[in-house]
PDB file of C-alpha atoms in Angstrom:
ATOM      1  CA  MET S   1      -7.814  61.837 -48.451  1.00 52.00           C
ATOM      2  CA  HIS S   2      -9.395  59.170 -46.234  1.00 58.00           C
ATOM      3  CA  ARG S   3      -6.307  57.439 -45.997  1.00 57.00           C
ATOM      4  CA  ARG S   4      -4.471  60.871 -44.917  1.00 59.00           C
ATOM      5  CA  HIS S   5      -7.244  61.375 -42.255  1.00 55.00           C
ATOM      6  CA  LEU S   6      -6.790  58.033 -40.842  1.00 49.00           C
ATOM      7  CA  LEU S   7      -2.791  58.366 -40.552  1.00 51.00           C
ATOM      8  CA  ARG S   8      -3.251  61.560 -38.513  1.00 59.00           C
ATOM      9  CA  LEU S   9      -5.864  60.027 -36.279  1.00 49.00           C
ATOM     10  CA  SER S  10      -3.599  57.092 -35.562  1.00 49.00           C
ATOM     11  CA  ALA S  11      -0.746  59.334 -35.047  1.00 47.00           C
ATOM     12  CA  LEU S  12      -2.561  61.297 -32.497  1.00 47.00           C
ATOM     13  CA  LEU S  13      -3.853  58.213 -30.969  1.00 44.00           C
ATOM     14  CA  LEU S  14      -0.215  57.137 -30.357  1.00 44.00           C
ATOM     15  CA  ALA S  15       0.969  60.368 -29.081  1.00 42.00           C
ATOM     16  CA  ALA S  16      -2.127  60.255 -26.379  1.00 41.00           C
ATOM     17  CA  ALA S  17      -1.397  56.545 -25.601  1.00 40.00           C
ATOM     18  CA  TRP S  18       2.257  57.491 -25.035  1.00 41.00           C
ATOM     19  CA  LEU S  19       1.558  60.917 -22.938  1.00 42.00           C
ATOM     20  CA  GLY S  20      -0.943  58.990 -21.267  1.00 42.00           C
ATOM     21  CA  GLY S  21       1.782  56.125 -20.326  1.00 43.00           C
ATOM     22  CA  CYS S  22       4.052  59.226 -19.195  1.00 49.00           C
ATOM     23  CA  ALA S  23       1.416  60.428 -16.892  1.00 62.00           C
ATOM     24  CA  SER S  24       0.013  57.214 -15.262  1.00 84.00           C
ATOM     25  CA  PRO S  25       1.270  56.444 -11.744  1.00 90.00           C
ATOM     26  CA  HIS S  26       3.308  53.183 -11.159  1.00 91.00           C
ATOM     27  CA  TYR S  27       2.431  51.249  -8.149  1.00 95.00           C
ATOM     28  CA  LEU S  28       5.498  48.839  -7.459  1.00 97.00           C
ATOM     29  CA  GLN S  29       4.700  45.209  -5.873  1.00 96.00           C
ATOM     30  CA  LEU S  30       8.048  44.412  -4.510  1.00 97.00           C
ATOM     31  CA  ASP S  31       9.722  41.271  -3.226  1.00 97.00           C
ATOM     32  CA  PRO S  32      13.375  42.111  -2.298  1.00 98.00           C
ATOM     33  CA  LYS S  33      15.506  39.256  -1.357  1.00 97.00           C
ATOM     34  CA  ARG S  34      18.562  38.976   0.672  1.00 97.00           C
ATOM     35  CA  THR S  35      21.347  36.832  -0.892  1.00 96.00           C
ATOM     36  CA  ALA S  36      24.523  37.576   1.197  1.00 95.00           C
ATOM     37  CA  ALA S  37      25.680  35.123   3.946  1.00 96.00           C
ATOM     38  CA  VAL S  38      25.694  36.460   7.298  1.00 97.00           C
ATOM     39  CA  PRO S  39      28.041  35.975  10.034  1.00 96.00           C
ATOM     40  CA  GLN S  40      26.984  33.156  12.782  1.00 95.00           C
ATOM     41  CA  SER S  41      26.734  34.291  16.400  1.00 95.00           C
ATOM     42  CA  GLY S  42      23.831  33.063  18.135  1.00 95.00           C
ATOM     43  CA  SER S  43      23.432  29.398  19.799  1.00 95.00           C
ATOM     44  CA  GLY S  44      19.352  29.356  19.442  1.00 96.00           C
ATOM     45  CA  GLN S  45      18.747  32.191  21.672  1.00 96.00           C
ATOM     46  CA  ALA S  46      15.090  34.108  21.178  1.00 98.00           C
ATOM     47  CA  VAL S  47      15.159  37.497  19.505  1.00 98.00           C
ATOM     48  CA  THR S  48      12.390  39.454  18.608  1.00 98.00           C
ATOM     49  CA  VAL S  49      12.661  40.715  15.194  1.00 98.00           C
ATOM     50  CA  VAL S  50      10.407  43.674  13.826  1.00 98.00           C
ATOM     51  CA  ALA S  51      10.384  45.459  10.625  1.00 98.00           C
ATOM     52  CA  VAL S  52       8.915  48.803  10.225  1.00 98.00           C
ATOM     53  CA  ASP S  53       8.483  51.630   7.737  1.00 98.00           C
ATOM     54  CA  GLY S  54       9.984  54.783   8.909  1.00 98.00           C
ATOM     55  CA  ARG S  55       9.459  56.572   5.451  1.00 98.00           C
ATOM     56  CA  ASP S  56       7.655  60.106   5.263  1.00 96.00           C
ATOM     57  CA  SER S  57       5.375  58.964   2.413  1.00 96.00           C
ATOM     58  CA  GLU S  58       4.600  55.893   0.458  1.00 97.00           C
ATOM     59  CA  VAL S  59       5.238  57.763  -2.912  1.00 96.00           C
ATOM     60  CA  ILE S  60       8.987  57.379  -3.492  1.00 96.00           C
ATOM     61  CA  GLY S  61       9.266  59.908  -6.518  1.00 93.00           C
ATOM     62  CA  THR S  62       7.885  60.497  -9.945  1.00 88.00           C
ATOM     63  CA  ARG S  63       8.703  58.974 -13.241  1.00 77.00           C
ATOM     64  CA  SER S  64       9.145  62.722 -14.744  1.00 67.00           C
ATOM     65  CA  GLY S  65      11.437  63.873 -11.782  1.00 59.00           C
ATOM     66  CA  SER S  66       9.158  66.723 -11.369  1.00 57.00           C
ATOM     67  CA  ALA S  67       7.446  67.145  -7.689  1.00 58.00           C
ATOM     68  CA  MET S  68       4.472  68.430  -9.463  1.00 58.00           C
ATOM     69  CA  SER S  69       3.849  65.461 -11.639  1.00 70.00           C
ATOM     70  CA  THR S  70       0.866  62.856 -11.584  1.00 75.00           C
ATOM     71  CA  ALA S  71       3.353  60.057 -12.617  1.00 86.00           C
ATOM     72  CA  THR S  72       4.113  59.176  -9.062  1.00 93.00           C
ATOM     73  CA  ILE S  73       5.893  55.915  -8.210  1.00 94.00           C
ATOM     74  CA  THR S  74       4.577  54.436  -4.916  1.00 97.00           C
ATOM     75  CA  VAL S  75       5.491  51.574  -2.761  1.00 98.00           C
ATOM     76  CA  SER S  76       3.099  50.442  -0.497  1.00 97.00           C
ATOM     77  CA  ALA S  77       4.144  49.625   3.361  1.00 98.00           C
ATOM     78  CA  HIS S  78       1.126  47.230   3.736  1.00 97.00           C
ATOM     79  CA  GLU S  79       2.870  45.219   0.807  1.00 97.00           C
ATOM     80  CA  LEU S  80       6.509  45.816   1.448  1.00 98.00           C
ATOM     81  CA  ILE S  81       6.807  45.628   5.336  1.00 98.00           C
ATOM     82  CA  PRO S  82       5.716  41.912   5.482  1.00 98.00           C
ATOM     83  CA  ARG S  83       8.429  40.929   3.058  1.00 98.00           C
ATOM     84  CA  LEU S  84      11.019  42.788   4.647  1.00 98.00           C
ATOM     85  CA  GLN S  85      10.055  41.221   8.125  1.00 98.00           C
ATOM     86  CA  ARG S  86      10.391  37.540   6.300  1.00 98.00           C
ATOM     87  CA  GLU S  87      13.855  38.482   5.130  1.00 98.00           C
ATOM     88  CA  ALA S  88      14.826  39.943   8.718  1.00 98.00           C
ATOM     89  CA  GLU S  89      13.624  36.665  10.320  1.00 98.00           C
ATOM     90  CA  GLY S  90      15.345  34.588   7.930  1.00 98.00           C
ATOM     91  CA  ALA S  91      18.778  36.358   8.486  1.00 98.00           C
ATOM     92  CA  VAL S  92      18.527  36.328  12.050  1.00 98.00           C
ATOM     93  CA  ARG S  93      17.579  32.536  12.099  1.00 98.00           C
ATOM     94  CA  GLU S  94      20.710  32.212   9.743  1.00 97.00           C
ATOM     95  CA  MET S  95      22.943  33.776  12.062  1.00 98.00           C
ATOM     96  CA  GLY S  96      21.993  31.098  14.740  1.00 97.00           C
ATOM     97  CA  PHE S  97      19.138  32.481  16.726  1.00 98.00           C
ATOM     98  CA  SER S  98      15.377  31.763  17.008  1.00 98.00           C
ATOM     99  CA  PRO S  99      13.222  34.889  15.668  1.00 98.00           C
ATOM    100  CA  THR S 100       9.991  35.889  16.940  1.00 98.00           C
ATOM    101  CA  THR S 101       7.710  38.748  16.851  1.00 97.00           C
ATOM    102  CA  GLU S 102       6.573  38.352  20.480  1.00 95.00           C
ATOM    103  CA  HIS S 103       8.006  40.993  22.873  1.00 92.00           C
ATOM    104  CA  ALA S 104       9.223  39.894  26.130  1.00 93.00           C
ATOM    105  CA  GLU S 105      11.043  41.599  29.134  1.00 93.00           C
ATOM    106  CA  GLY S 106      14.569  41.258  28.752  1.00 93.00           C
ATOM    107  CA  ARG S 107      14.671  39.314  25.483  1.00 97.00           C
ATOM    108  CA  PRO S 108      17.099  40.538  22.634  1.00 98.00           C
ATOM    109  CA  SER S 109      15.702  42.577  19.948  1.00 98.00           C
ATOM    110  CA  LEU S 110      16.140  43.572  16.351  1.00 98.00           C
ATOM    111  CA  THR S 111      14.289  46.534  14.765  1.00 98.00           C
ATOM    112  CA  LEU S 112      14.912  46.975  10.953  1.00 98.00           C
ATOM    113  CA  THR S 113      13.680  50.215   9.506  1.00 98.00           C
ATOM    114  CA  LEU S 114      13.211  51.110   6.125  1.00 98.00           C
ATOM    115  CA  ASP S 115      14.217  54.871   6.694  1.00 98.00           C
ATOM    116  CA  ARG S 116      14.315  56.022   3.182  1.00 98.00           C
ATOM    117  CA  LEU S 117      13.514  54.974  -0.242  1.00 98.00           C
ATOM    118  CA  GLY S 118      14.172  57.700  -2.907  1.00 96.00           C
ATOM    119  CA  TYR S 119      13.685  57.719  -6.790  1.00 94.00           C
ATOM    120  CA  GLU S 120      14.664  61.242  -8.202  1.00 89.00           C
ATOM    121  CA  ARG S 121      15.767  62.254 -11.614  1.00 79.00           C
ATOM    122  CA  GLY S 122      19.466  62.460 -12.155  1.00 72.00           C
ATOM    123  CA  GLU S 123      21.402  64.362 -14.958  1.00 68.00           C
ATOM    124  CA  SER S 124      19.772  65.110 -18.108  1.00 66.00           C
ATOM    125  CA  ARG S 125      21.873  64.766 -21.426  1.00 65.00           C
ATOM    126  CA  PRO S 126      20.689  64.681 -25.080  1.00 61.00           C
ATOM    127  CA  VAL S 127      18.565  61.763 -25.740  1.00 60.00           C
ATOM    128  CA  ILE S 128      19.691  60.246 -22.564  1.00 73.00           C
ATOM    129  CA  ASP S 129      17.822  60.661 -18.857  1.00 78.00           C
ATOM    130  CA  GLU S 130      19.079  59.361 -15.770  1.00 85.00           C
ATOM    131  CA  ALA S 131      17.298  58.102 -12.634  1.00 87.00           C
ATOM    132  CA  ARG S 132      19.041  57.854  -9.225  1.00 92.00           C
ATOM    133  CA  LEU S 133      17.706  55.606  -6.494  1.00 95.00           C
ATOM    134  CA  GLU S 134      18.453  55.486  -2.738  1.00 97.00           C
ATOM    135  CA  ALA S 135      17.421  53.177  -0.167  1.00 98.00           C
ATOM    136  CA  VAL S 136      18.411  53.607   3.652  1.00 98.00           C
ATOM    137  CA  PHE S 137      17.895  50.931   6.151  1.00 98.00           C
ATOM    138  CA  VAL S 138      18.252  51.424   9.901  1.00 98.00           C
ATOM    139  CA  ALA S 139      19.108  48.447  11.965  1.00 98.00           C
ATOM    140  CA  GLU S 140      18.983  48.552  15.754  1.00 98.00           C
ATOM    141  CA  ALA S 141      19.978  45.737  18.131  1.00 98.00           C
ATOM    142  CA  VAL S 142      18.945  45.952  21.742  1.00 98.00           C
ATOM    143  CA  ASN S 143      20.173  43.387  24.426  1.00 97.00           C
ATOM    144  CA  GLY S 144      20.101  44.314  28.383  1.00 93.00           C
ATOM    145  CA  GLY S 145      21.128  47.764  28.367  1.00 92.00           C
ATOM    146  CA  ASN S 146      23.187  47.916  25.352  1.00 97.00           C
ATOM    147  CA  THR S 147      22.062  49.286  21.917  1.00 98.00           C
ATOM    148  CA  TYR S 148      23.877  49.102  18.529  1.00 98.00           C
ATOM    149  CA  THR S 149      22.278  51.054  15.282  1.00 98.00           C
ATOM    150  CA  GLY S 150      23.682  50.632  11.997  1.00 98.00           C
ATOM    151  CA  THR S 151      22.814  52.836   9.051  1.00 98.00           C
ATOM    152  CA  TYR S 152      23.135  51.261   5.554  1.00 98.00           C
ATOM    153  CA  THR S 153      22.572  53.119   2.184  1.00 98.00           C
ATOM    154  CA  SER S 154      22.353  51.865  -1.204  1.00 97.00           C
ATOM    155  CA  TRP S 155      22.583  53.938  -3.983  1.00 95.00           C
ATOM    156  CA  ARG S 156      21.969  53.355  -7.745  1.00 93.00           C
ATOM    157  CA  THR S 157      22.135  55.648 -11.159  1.00 90.00           C
ATOM    158  CA  GLN S 158      20.348  54.303 -14.117  1.00 85.00           C
ATOM    159  CA  SER S 159      20.754  55.751 -17.599  1.00 84.00           C
ATOM    160  CA  PHE S 160      18.068  55.429 -20.331  1.00 81.00           C
ATOM    161  CA  ALA S 161      16.838  56.516 -23.520  1.00 80.00           C
ATOM    162  CA  VAL S 162      13.287  55.549 -22.710  1.00 81.00           C
ATOM    163  CA  ARG S 163      11.723  55.905 -19.697  1.00 81.00           C
ATOM    164  CA  PRO S 164      11.320  52.937 -17.628  1.00 87.00           C
ATOM    165  CA  ASP S 165       8.290  51.259 -17.532  1.00 90.00           C
ATOM    166  CA  ARG S 166       6.608  49.429 -14.122  1.00 93.00           C
ATOM    167  CA  ASP S 167       8.504  46.399 -14.675  1.00 95.00           C
ATOM    168  CA  THR S 168      11.951  47.824 -15.302  1.00 92.00           C
ATOM    169  CA  ASN S 169      11.151  50.257 -12.187  1.00 93.00           C
ATOM    170  CA  THR S 170      10.042  47.112  -9.974  1.00 96.00           C
ATOM    171  CA  ARG S 171      13.349  45.304 -11.027  1.00 95.00           C
ATOM    172  CA  MET S 172      15.517  48.402 -10.024  1.00 95.00           C
ATOM    173  CA  VAL S 173      14.074  49.290  -6.686  1.00 97.00           C
ATOM    174  CA  ASN S 174      13.832  45.310  -5.763  1.00 97.00           C
ATOM    175  CA  ASP S 175      17.771  45.327  -6.637  1.00 97.00           C
ATOM    176  CA  LEU S 176      18.262  48.270  -4.560  1.00 98.00           C
ATOM    177  CA  LEU S 177      16.384  46.891  -1.518  1.00 98.00           C
ATOM    178  CA  SER S 178      18.029  43.479  -1.680  1.00 98.00           C
ATOM    179  CA  ASP S 179      21.378  45.061  -1.760  1.00 98.00           C
ATOM    180  CA  GLY S 180      20.306  47.365   1.311  1.00 98.00           C
ATOM    181  CA  LEU S 181      19.317  44.130   3.137  1.00 98.00           C
ATOM    182  CA  ASN S 182      22.916  42.427   2.215  1.00 98.00           C
ATOM    183  CA  ARG S 183      24.579  45.484   3.797  1.00 98.00           C
ATOM    184  CA  ALA S 184      22.543  45.599   7.002  1.00 98.00           C
ATOM    185  CA  PHE S 185      22.888  41.770   7.677  1.00 98.00           C
ATOM    186  CA  ARG S 186      26.596  41.322   6.808  1.00 97.00           C
ATOM    187  CA  ASP S 187      27.202  43.911   9.608  1.00 97.00           C
ATOM    188  CA  PRO S 188      28.686  41.601  12.225  1.00 97.00           C
ATOM    189  CA  GLU S 189      28.092  43.814  15.232  1.00 97.00           C
ATOM    190  CA  LEU S 190      24.445  43.012  14.971  1.00 97.00           C
ATOM    191  CA  GLY S 191      24.766  39.347  15.674  1.00 96.00           C
ATOM    192  CA  ARG S 192      27.772  40.251  18.221  1.00 97.00           C
ATOM    193  CA  LEU S 193      25.235  42.320  20.326  1.00 97.00           C
ATOM    194  CA  LEU S 194      22.419  40.104  20.368  1.00 97.00           C
ATOM    195  CA  ALA S 195      24.438  37.216  21.280  1.00 96.00           C
ATOM    196  CA  ARG S 196      25.828  38.941  24.627  1.00 91.00           C
TER     197      ARG S 196
END
């Protein structure tokens, strides 16, 4: 009798822990890396480089896919934007320019905006769930009276039988943002305009 009581208590505790895990929010600490080569176009010119957060909210979605869920997934601009700034400066340097954060009259500039970062529930099938991730970057190059704006979208659909934990979500969103950075800085038009 005592053993049956212990088993029942253990099952209840496991269920509570599992449910608690599902309902707990995830705060993702991201560090995306650009890996693609960039087109060479500069010859040492100074370029003002700024990364900004253009999202409506730091909450990118919920683990359950329900808008009312408390199991939110949050990406803090305070932590992410300095990392995007570092990657943008590195890309501009590799293009052949001298990146700076100082603004100056007449100096070419590049603004990288994280316009959207979303984590939504996809199609559900028996035993299998699906997460759909989307990142949208907007890069705006300005030189003199000329402006070039590029929009770069990355998608990822991930199927899973067990809902992803924080490490898995961190890895998926990092990969998504890294792909977005690669798409943006592979665009030769950015460097061409900055080099005019």
